Amino acid sequence: MSFLTEDQRSIQQLAHDFAQSAVKNKARAAEADPAEMMQLWRQLADMGLAGLAFPETYGGAGADYLSYCCLIEELARVSASLAVMLSVHTTVGILPIFDFGNDAQKNRFLPDLLSGKHIAAFGLTEPDAGSDAGSGDTRAVPNEKGDAYRLSGSKIFITNALTAQIFVVTARSENTPGNKGLSAFIVPRDTTGFSVEKGDAKLGIVGSDWGTLVFDQAEVPAENRLGGGGDGFKIFMNSLNSGRVSIGAMAVGIAQGALDEATKYAKQRQQFGQPIANFQAIQFKLADMATEIAAARHLVYHAARLKDAGQPFLSEGSMAKLYASQAAWRATNEAMQIHGGYGYTTDFAIERYWRDARCLEIVEGTSEIQRLVIARQLLS
Ligand code: CAA
């Protein structure tokens, strides 16, 4: 039983079929081989899924945000790495340009991004500016002619850094302290003075690349500034609001994938002369996981529906991310427990889900930041 529309259901089915037939068997190999991961990206792009929730005018597929969340969920059910690649590309990568770009910027950058020919990344976090995102210290100084900015500084933990052609970043251009001094810039990969360094090895979502963006007097045309001087923080926060719903969808997908694996294993694994699925200790874990996943999915779909309806969804998006990422952590942990010793080996998929889930309570705003956002709305 589903309350999705026929269009939403057909996109969900398309995403499910693609994920199960083309991605699932390759997910682990793609973790170790960037070329394999790019091959999956190309397949996804060829199906028109790299710009799913954007209008056809710019080359998108014209679907709504809820359909896009269903896509992310189905991808994350088999490969969190491919899901996060698309999530960052779509929300925090493309949305700042789509929502805040002028016509020239949209016409120049969106078609290649929506077709998936180009991948987008987003640079906010700095070595000394994480949760306190408004304190970033990357500088943007206008050149003598006033037709370009020179950016100096660095951004760390940037998803898609090694594969993206287009980066949307914040830099301090105004003589105003704190978040009001930040502007947003579109930085193409071939910008002189801009380079990318591979990120440190990480625990999970290892098939998704990340890195450090280094700006050494990088010359960015003034026409690449998004919005007005000092608008950067609000542009990024607005994009993160949508991104957090998408991360919630990812969490639902990972949790569902872990439940799929645990259910299958519980039916196959024989102990004490019978499948372990016969034991209430296992059944109760499966039931709790399924219940929490359903609750998380409702929160995600609700936030997506509000966004599609043009209504505020700030708290609802944070609630979806907060609850779904914690539910995914509990579900993957319980799924590993059901697998016993086998779950701790790399022969089974569950250790990957467990490692991948851990990231979601950190990325795009920690659980603590989501609580802050929700509490501020309650108290305002
Ligand atoms: N949506 C829209 N506007 C927002 C907003 C939001 N979520 N949060 C703040 N604003 C607006 C405020 O309304 C305020 O506007 P006015 O000046 O008009 O009043 C302005 O922005 C400043 O707000 P605050 O004073 O509340 O800002 P703050 O400095 O206290 O920060 C914060 C608020 C919630 C802590 C914010 O800094 C935050 O969300 N931090 C977390 C950052 C984050 O999520 N980082 C993830 C990075 S990306 C990543 O994970 C890697 C990747 O590759 C994807």
Short mmCIF file of C-alpha atoms and ligand atoms in Angstrom, two decimals:
data_model
loop_
_atom_site.label_atom_id
_atom_site.label_comp_id
_atom_site.label_asym_id
_atom_site.label_seq_id
_atom_site.Cartn_x
_atom_site.Cartn_y
_atom_site.Cartn_z
CA MET A 1 0.00 0.00 0.00
CA SER A 2 1.47 3.33 -0.99
CA PHE A 3 0.22 6.89 -1.12
CA LEU A 4 2.66 7.79 -3.87
CA THR A 5 1.19 9.03 -7.13
CA GLU A 6 1.45 6.89 -10.25
CA ASP A 7 4.37 9.03 -11.51
CA GLN A 8 6.19 8.77 -8.18
CA ARG A 9 5.63 5.01 -8.07
CA SER A 10 6.97 4.51 -11.58
CA ILE A 11 10.15 6.47 -10.76
CA GLN A 12 10.51 4.46 -7.56
CA GLN A 13 10.15 1.22 -9.56
CA LEU A 14 12.64 2.41 -12.20
CA ALA A 15 15.13 3.30 -9.45
CA HIS A 16 14.52 -0.04 -7.69
CA ASP A 17 15.08 -2.05 -10.87
CA PHE A 18 18.23 -0.10 -11.78
CA ALA A 19 19.64 -0.41 -8.25
CA GLN A 20 18.92 -4.13 -7.90
CA SER A 21 19.95 -5.18 -11.42
CA ALA A 22 22.84 -2.84 -12.28
CA VAL A 23 24.24 -1.55 -8.97
CA LYS A 24 23.84 -4.19 -6.25
CA ASN A 25 26.31 -6.74 -7.62
CA LYS A 26 28.89 -4.09 -8.37
CA ALA A 27 28.56 -2.06 -5.16
CA ARG A 28 31.49 -3.59 -3.32
CA ALA A 29 33.81 -3.69 -6.35
CA ALA A 30 32.99 -0.05 -7.09
CA GLU A 31 34.13 0.85 -3.57
CA ALA A 32 37.66 -0.10 -4.54
CA ASP A 33 37.62 1.06 -8.14
CA PRO A 34 36.78 4.68 -9.03
CA ALA A 35 36.44 3.71 -12.72
CA GLU A 36 33.69 1.23 -11.80
CA MET A 37 31.94 3.91 -9.75
CA MET A 38 32.09 6.34 -12.68
CA GLN A 39 30.62 3.61 -14.90
CA LEU A 40 27.63 3.38 -12.55
CA TRP A 41 27.33 7.18 -12.61
CA ARG A 42 27.30 7.15 -16.43
CA GLN A 43 24.55 4.52 -16.46
CA LEU A 44 22.53 6.59 -14.02
CA ALA A 45 23.05 9.74 -16.08
CA ASP A 46 22.10 7.95 -19.33
CA MET A 47 18.77 7.09 -17.70
CA GLY A 48 18.12 10.79 -17.06
CA LEU A 49 18.50 10.42 -13.28
CA ALA A 50 21.28 12.99 -12.70
CA GLY A 51 18.83 15.87 -13.02
CA LEU A 52 15.63 14.12 -11.98
CA ALA A 53 13.96 16.85 -9.92
CA PHE A 54 14.71 19.83 -12.18
CA PRO A 55 12.64 21.32 -15.00
CA GLU A 56 12.99 20.08 -18.55
CA THR A 57 13.86 23.67 -19.65
CA TYR A 58 17.39 23.10 -18.38
CA GLY A 59 17.57 19.43 -19.33
CA GLY A 60 16.11 17.96 -16.15
CA ALA A 61 13.46 15.23 -15.98
CA GLY A 62 10.77 17.45 -14.43
CA ALA A 63 9.99 15.13 -11.50
CA ASP A 64 9.25 16.30 -7.96
CA TYR A 65 11.48 16.18 -4.90
CA LEU A 66 9.64 13.22 -3.37
CA SER A 67 10.37 11.15 -6.50
CA TYR A 68 14.01 12.18 -6.19
CA CYS A 69 14.01 11.02 -2.52
CA CYS A 70 12.62 7.66 -3.64
CA LEU A 71 15.52 7.42 -6.10
CA ILE A 72 18.09 8.21 -3.40
CA GLU A 73 16.48 5.67 -1.07
CA GLU A 74 16.62 2.88 -3.66
CA LEU A 75 20.24 3.65 -4.54
CA ALA A 76 21.32 3.79 -0.88
CA ARG A 77 19.60 0.43 -0.29
CA VAL A 78 22.41 -1.12 -2.34
CA SER A 79 25.17 1.54 -2.57
CA ALA A 80 25.42 4.48 -0.19
CA SER A 81 28.43 5.69 -2.17
CA LEU A 82 26.49 6.13 -5.40
CA ALA A 83 23.58 7.65 -3.46
CA VAL A 84 25.72 10.28 -1.75
CA MET A 85 27.42 11.14 -5.03
CA LEU A 86 24.01 11.92 -6.53
CA SER A 87 22.73 13.58 -3.37
CA VAL A 88 25.59 16.07 -3.09
CA HIS A 89 25.51 16.68 -6.86
CA THR A 90 21.77 17.40 -6.77
CA THR A 91 21.11 19.27 -3.57
CA VAL A 92 24.06 21.21 -2.28
CA GLY A 93 25.79 21.16 -5.70
CA ILE A 94 23.07 22.13 -8.17
CA LEU A 95 20.41 23.70 -5.95
CA PRO A 96 22.44 26.84 -5.08
CA ILE A 97 22.72 27.57 -8.82
CA PHE A 98 19.12 26.59 -9.58
CA ASP A 99 17.60 28.54 -6.69
CA PHE A 100 19.91 31.57 -6.58
CA GLY A 101 21.66 31.80 -9.97
CA ASN A 102 20.80 34.43 -12.54
CA ASP A 103 19.67 33.41 -16.05
CA ALA A 104 23.19 33.53 -17.49
CA GLN A 105 24.55 31.29 -14.70
CA LYS A 106 21.69 28.83 -15.03
CA ASN A 107 21.97 28.63 -18.81
CA ARG A 108 25.72 28.19 -18.62
CA PHE A 109 26.03 25.60 -15.85
CA LEU A 110 22.77 23.69 -15.47
CA PRO A 111 22.44 21.71 -18.73
CA ASP A 112 25.73 19.79 -18.32
CA LEU A 113 25.05 19.24 -14.62
CA LEU A 114 21.50 18.00 -15.12
CA SER A 115 22.56 15.61 -17.89
CA GLY A 116 25.24 14.22 -15.58
CA LYS A 117 28.03 15.13 -18.00
CA HIS A 118 29.37 17.33 -15.22
CA ILE A 119 29.31 16.50 -11.52
CA ALA A 120 28.81 19.19 -8.86
CA ALA A 121 30.41 19.59 -5.43
CA PHE A 122 29.93 22.05 -2.59
CA GLY A 123 32.60 23.70 -0.45
CA LEU A 124 31.58 25.07 2.93
CA THR A 125 33.58 23.21 5.61
CA GLU A 126 37.08 24.45 6.46
CA PRO A 127 39.74 23.13 8.85
CA ASP A 128 38.53 25.57 11.54
CA ALA A 129 34.90 26.01 10.45
CA GLY A 130 32.71 22.88 10.67
CA SER A 131 29.44 23.17 12.62
CA ASP A 132 30.16 26.90 12.95
CA ALA A 133 29.88 27.22 9.20
CA GLY A 134 29.59 31.01 9.28
CA SER A 135 33.12 31.41 10.60
CA GLY A 136 34.87 30.29 7.39
CA ASP A 137 38.10 32.08 6.61
CA THR A 138 38.62 31.46 2.89
CA ARG A 139 39.04 34.98 1.46
CA ALA A 140 37.66 36.48 -1.76
CA VAL A 141 39.40 39.74 -2.66
CA PRO A 142 38.27 41.75 -5.71
CA ASN A 143 41.03 42.27 -8.31
CA GLU A 144 42.16 45.73 -9.49
CA LYS A 145 39.70 45.84 -12.39
CA GLY A 146 36.83 44.63 -10.21
CA ASP A 147 35.86 41.96 -12.73
CA ALA A 148 37.11 38.99 -10.70
CA TYR A 149 37.77 37.79 -7.14
CA ARG A 150 40.96 36.11 -5.95
CA LEU A 151 40.14 33.26 -3.58
CA SER A 152 42.65 32.05 -0.98
CA GLY A 153 42.14 29.32 1.60
CA SER A 154 40.96 25.74 1.74
CA LYS A 155 37.85 23.60 2.12
CA ILE A 156 37.99 20.11 3.59
CA PHE A 157 35.90 16.89 3.53
CA ILE A 158 34.42 17.83 0.15
CA THR A 159 32.35 15.02 -1.37
CA ASN A 160 32.82 14.60 -5.16
CA ALA A 161 36.00 16.70 -4.99
CA LEU A 162 37.95 14.39 -7.29
CA THR A 163 35.19 13.87 -9.85
CA ALA A 164 33.37 17.22 -9.97
CA GLN A 165 33.81 19.80 -12.70
CA ILE A 166 31.78 22.49 -10.93
CA PHE A 167 32.26 23.60 -7.32
CA VAL A 168 29.99 25.97 -5.41
CA VAL A 169 31.95 27.44 -2.50
CA THR A 170 31.73 30.14 0.14
CA ALA A 171 34.42 32.75 0.69
CA ARG A 172 34.65 35.87 2.81
CA SER A 173 34.29 38.87 0.48
CA GLU A 174 32.74 41.45 2.81
CA ASN A 175 34.26 43.37 5.68
CA THR A 176 31.60 41.97 8.00
CA PRO A 177 32.46 39.41 10.67
CA GLY A 178 30.67 36.06 10.94
CA ASN A 179 28.23 34.54 8.49
CA LYS A 180 27.16 37.87 6.92
CA GLY A 181 30.60 38.34 5.37
CA LEU A 182 30.38 35.22 3.22
CA SER A 183 29.54 35.14 -0.50
CA ALA A 184 28.92 32.14 -2.75
CA PHE A 185 30.93 31.47 -5.92
CA ILE A 186 30.76 28.99 -8.77
CA VAL A 187 34.28 27.69 -9.37
CA PRO A 188 34.93 25.53 -12.46
CA ARG A 189 37.58 22.86 -11.98
CA ASP A 190 39.99 24.42 -14.51
CA THR A 191 40.16 27.76 -12.64
CA THR A 192 43.76 29.00 -12.42
CA GLY A 193 45.04 28.83 -8.84
CA PHE A 194 42.49 26.19 -7.83
CA SER A 195 43.49 22.60 -7.12
CA VAL A 196 42.09 19.51 -5.43
CA GLU A 197 43.87 17.09 -3.09
CA LYS A 198 42.66 13.56 -2.33
CA GLY A 199 41.07 13.28 1.12
CA ASP A 200 42.23 11.00 3.94
CA ALA A 201 41.12 7.37 4.01
CA LYS A 202 37.69 7.13 5.65
CA LEU A 203 35.65 4.56 7.56
CA GLY A 204 32.56 4.31 5.34
CA ILE A 205 30.97 5.38 2.06
CA VAL A 206 34.42 4.71 0.67
CA GLY A 207 33.32 4.51 -2.97
CA SER A 208 32.39 8.18 -2.84
CA ASP A 209 35.46 10.33 -3.28
CA TRP A 210 36.28 13.29 -1.11
CA GLY A 211 39.10 15.79 -0.93
CA THR A 212 40.46 19.19 -0.02
CA LEU A 213 39.89 22.24 -2.22
CA VAL A 214 42.92 24.52 -2.29
CA PHE A 215 42.59 28.15 -3.43
CA ASP A 216 45.86 29.92 -4.07
CA GLN A 217 44.85 33.34 -5.42
CA ALA A 218 42.34 31.46 -7.58
CA GLU A 219 40.88 33.92 -10.05
CA VAL A 220 37.09 33.58 -10.19
CA PRO A 221 35.13 35.92 -12.50
CA ALA A 222 32.81 38.32 -10.67
CA GLU A 223 30.00 37.01 -12.89
CA ASN A 224 30.37 33.65 -11.07
CA ARG A 225 29.21 35.10 -7.76
CA LEU A 226 25.81 33.73 -6.76
CA GLY A 227 23.46 36.40 -5.43
CA GLY A 228 24.76 39.55 -3.79
CA GLY A 229 27.89 40.08 -1.70
CA GLY A 230 27.26 38.60 1.74
CA ASP A 231 24.45 36.28 0.59
CA GLY A 232 26.62 33.16 0.70
CA PHE A 233 25.65 31.81 4.12
CA LYS A 234 21.92 31.99 3.49
CA ILE A 235 22.31 30.44 0.02
CA PHE A 236 24.24 27.53 1.53
CA MET A 237 21.86 27.09 4.46
CA ASN A 238 18.88 27.00 2.09
CA SER A 239 20.55 24.32 -0.03
CA LEU A 240 21.48 22.34 3.08
CA ASN A 241 17.83 22.38 4.16
CA SER A 242 16.99 20.34 1.04
CA GLY A 243 20.20 18.33 1.34
CA ARG A 244 19.21 17.19 4.82
CA VAL A 245 15.95 15.68 3.53
CA SER A 246 18.00 13.85 0.91
CA ILE A 247 20.43 12.54 3.54
CA GLY A 248 17.35 11.36 5.46
CA ALA A 249 16.27 9.44 2.34
CA MET A 250 19.74 7.94 2.15
CA ALA A 251 19.48 6.81 5.76
CA VAL A 252 16.14 5.14 5.06
CA GLY A 253 17.71 3.33 2.09
CA ILE A 254 20.71 2.09 4.09
CA ALA A 255 18.45 0.92 6.93
CA GLN A 256 16.12 -0.85 4.49
CA GLY A 257 19.10 -2.51 2.80
CA ALA A 258 20.32 -3.74 6.19
CA LEU A 259 16.84 -5.08 7.01
CA ASP A 260 16.72 -6.85 3.61
CA GLU A 261 20.05 -8.55 4.36
CA ALA A 262 19.15 -9.41 7.97
CA THR A 263 15.78 -10.90 6.99
CA LYS A 264 17.35 -13.04 4.28
CA TYR A 265 20.10 -14.21 6.62
CA ALA A 266 17.72 -14.98 9.50
CA LYS A 267 15.71 -17.28 7.24
CA GLN A 268 18.80 -19.11 5.97
CA ARG A 269 20.92 -19.40 9.11
CA GLN A 270 20.27 -22.60 11.03
CA GLN A 271 21.05 -22.87 14.76
CA PHE A 272 19.63 -25.21 17.37
CA GLY A 273 18.16 -27.21 14.49
CA GLN A 274 16.09 -24.44 12.91
CA PRO A 275 16.32 -21.08 11.12
CA ILE A 276 17.18 -18.32 13.59
CA ALA A 277 14.17 -16.39 12.18
CA ASN A 278 12.03 -18.74 14.31
CA PHE A 279 13.38 -17.20 17.51
CA GLN A 280 11.59 -14.25 19.07
CA ALA A 281 14.93 -12.64 19.94
CA ILE A 282 15.52 -12.27 16.19
CA GLN A 283 11.90 -11.52 15.27
CA PHE A 284 11.71 -8.64 17.74
CA LYS A 285 14.84 -7.07 16.29
CA LEU A 286 13.43 -7.33 12.74
CA ALA A 287 10.09 -5.88 13.89
CA ASP A 288 11.76 -2.94 15.64
CA MET A 289 13.92 -2.22 12.62
CA ALA A 290 10.93 -2.30 10.25
CA THR A 291 8.93 -0.01 12.53
CA GLU A 292 11.69 2.57 12.84
CA ILE A 293 12.34 2.49 9.09
CA ALA A 294 8.66 3.11 8.39
CA ALA A 295 8.65 6.05 10.82
CA ALA A 296 11.81 7.49 9.27
CA ARG A 297 10.38 7.09 5.76
CA HIS A 298 7.22 8.96 6.77
CA LEU A 299 9.31 11.85 8.13
CA VAL A 300 11.39 12.02 4.94
CA TYR A 301 8.37 11.84 2.62
CA HIS A 302 6.55 14.45 4.70
CA ALA A 303 9.45 16.92 4.46
CA ALA A 304 9.77 16.24 0.71
CA ARG A 305 6.04 16.80 0.21
CA LEU A 306 6.22 20.12 2.05
CA LYS A 307 9.12 21.19 -0.19
CA ASP A 308 7.17 20.13 -3.29
CA ALA A 309 4.19 22.14 -2.05
CA GLY A 310 6.37 25.23 -1.63
CA GLN A 311 5.80 25.24 2.14
CA PRO A 312 8.43 25.73 4.86
CA PHE A 313 10.16 22.47 5.80
CA LEU A 314 13.14 23.62 7.87
CA SER A 315 12.24 21.73 11.09
CA GLU A 316 10.72 18.81 9.24
CA GLY A 317 13.87 18.36 7.14
CA SER A 318 16.07 18.38 10.24
CA MET A 319 13.71 15.97 12.02
CA ALA A 320 13.84 13.64 9.01
CA LYS A 321 17.63 13.68 8.93
CA LEU A 322 18.01 13.39 12.71
CA TYR A 323 15.61 10.50 13.15
CA ALA A 324 16.43 8.61 9.95
CA SER A 325 20.20 8.72 10.47
CA GLN A 326 19.82 7.44 14.05
CA ALA A 327 17.36 4.77 12.91
CA ALA A 328 19.85 3.70 10.22
CA TRP A 329 22.59 3.40 12.82
CA ARG A 330 20.39 1.25 15.08
CA ALA A 331 19.13 -0.86 12.15
CA THR A 332 22.60 -1.61 10.76
CA ASN A 333 23.86 -2.40 14.26
CA GLU A 334 21.02 -4.86 14.88
CA ALA A 335 21.43 -6.34 11.41
CA MET A 336 25.07 -7.01 12.24
CA GLN A 337 24.03 -8.62 15.54
CA ILE A 338 21.66 -10.94 13.68
CA HIS A 339 24.53 -11.93 11.37
CA GLY A 340 26.73 -12.77 14.37
CA GLY A 341 30.41 -13.38 13.56
CA TYR A 342 29.73 -13.54 9.82
CA GLY A 343 28.43 -9.97 9.94
CA TYR A 344 31.81 -8.80 11.12
CA THR A 345 33.52 -10.16 7.99
CA THR A 346 33.77 -8.52 4.60
CA ASP A 347 32.21 -11.63 3.05
CA PHE A 348 28.82 -10.20 3.97
CA ALA A 349 27.44 -6.80 2.97
CA ILE A 350 26.31 -5.85 6.45
CA GLU A 351 29.62 -4.47 7.70
CA ARG A 352 29.52 -2.00 4.78
CA TYR A 353 26.01 -0.81 5.70
CA TRP A 354 27.13 -0.40 9.32
CA ARG A 355 30.17 1.70 8.32
CA ASP A 356 28.14 3.73 5.82
CA ALA A 357 25.32 4.52 8.29
CA ARG A 358 27.71 6.06 10.80
CA CYS A 359 28.51 8.92 8.46
CA LEU A 360 24.95 10.17 8.26
CA GLU A 361 24.84 11.52 11.80
CA ILE A 362 27.73 13.78 10.84
CA VAL A 363 27.43 14.83 7.19
CA GLU A 364 25.40 17.94 6.22
CA GLY A 365 25.02 18.97 9.85
CA THR A 366 25.57 16.70 12.86
CA SER A 367 22.65 15.33 14.88
CA GLU A 368 23.42 18.04 17.42
CA ILE A 369 23.05 20.76 14.74
CA GLN A 370 19.72 19.25 13.63
CA ARG A 371 18.47 19.44 17.23
CA LEU A 372 19.63 23.05 17.38
CA VAL A 373 17.67 23.88 14.21
CA ILE A 374 14.53 22.15 15.53
CA ALA A 375 14.81 23.78 18.98
CA ARG A 376 15.36 27.25 17.51
CA GLN A 377 12.15 26.90 15.50
CA LEU A 378 10.26 25.77 18.62
CA LEU A 379 11.51 28.70 20.64
CA SER A 380 11.26 31.42 18.00
N1 CAA B 1 17.87 28.02 6.43
C1 CAA B 1 17.68 29.31 6.04
N2 CAA B 1 18.24 30.35 6.67
C2 CAA B 1 19.02 30.08 7.73
C3 CAA B 1 19.26 28.77 8.18
C4 CAA B 1 18.64 27.72 7.48
N3 CAA B 1 18.83 26.44 7.83
N4 CAA B 1 20.08 28.81 9.25
C5 CAA B 1 20.34 30.10 9.48
N5 CAA B 1 19.69 30.86 8.55
C6 CAA B 1 19.69 32.33 8.46
C7 CAA B 1 19.10 32.92 9.74
O1 CAA B 1 17.71 33.07 9.63
C8 CAA B 1 19.81 34.25 9.84
O2 CAA B 1 19.17 35.18 9.01
P1 CAA B 1 19.05 36.76 9.45
O3 CAA B 1 20.47 37.24 9.49
O4 CAA B 1 18.25 37.37 8.36
O5 CAA B 1 18.41 36.78 10.79
C9 CAA B 1 21.20 33.95 9.28
O6 CAA B 1 21.03 32.79 8.42
C10 CAA B 1 22.22 33.64 10.34
O7 CAA B 1 21.67 32.63 11.16
P2 CAA B 1 22.28 32.25 12.56
O8 CAA B 1 22.72 33.47 13.28
O9 CAA B 1 21.31 31.33 13.24
O10 CAA B 1 23.57 31.43 12.12
P3 CAA B 1 24.64 30.70 13.01
O11 CAA B 1 25.98 31.22 12.64
O12 CAA B 1 24.24 30.70 14.46
O13 CAA B 1 24.56 29.20 12.46
C11 CAA B 1 23.79 26.95 12.34
C12 CAA B 1 23.42 28.42 12.49
C13 CAA B 1 22.47 26.19 12.36
C14 CAA B 1 24.65 26.44 13.47
C15 CAA B 1 24.51 26.74 10.98
O14 CAA B 1 25.81 27.28 11.01
C16 CAA B 1 24.62 25.29 10.57
O15 CAA B 1 23.68 24.71 10.03
N6 CAA B 1 25.80 24.65 10.78
C17 CAA B 1 26.06 23.31 10.27
C18 CAA B 1 26.81 23.38 8.98
C19 CAA B 1 26.68 22.12 8.16
O16 CAA B 1 25.62 21.54 8.04
N7 CAA B 1 27.77 21.72 7.55
C20 CAA B 1 27.79 20.59 6.67
C21 CAA B 1 28.73 20.87 5.56
S1 CAA B 1 28.54 20.01 4.07
C22 CAA B 1 29.09 18.46 4.26
O17 CAA B 1 28.66 17.83 5.16
C23 CAA B 1 30.08 17.83 3.31
C24 CAA B 1 29.66 17.63 1.91
O18 CAA B 1 30.47 17.46 1.02
C25 CAA B 1 28.23 17.60 1.58
#
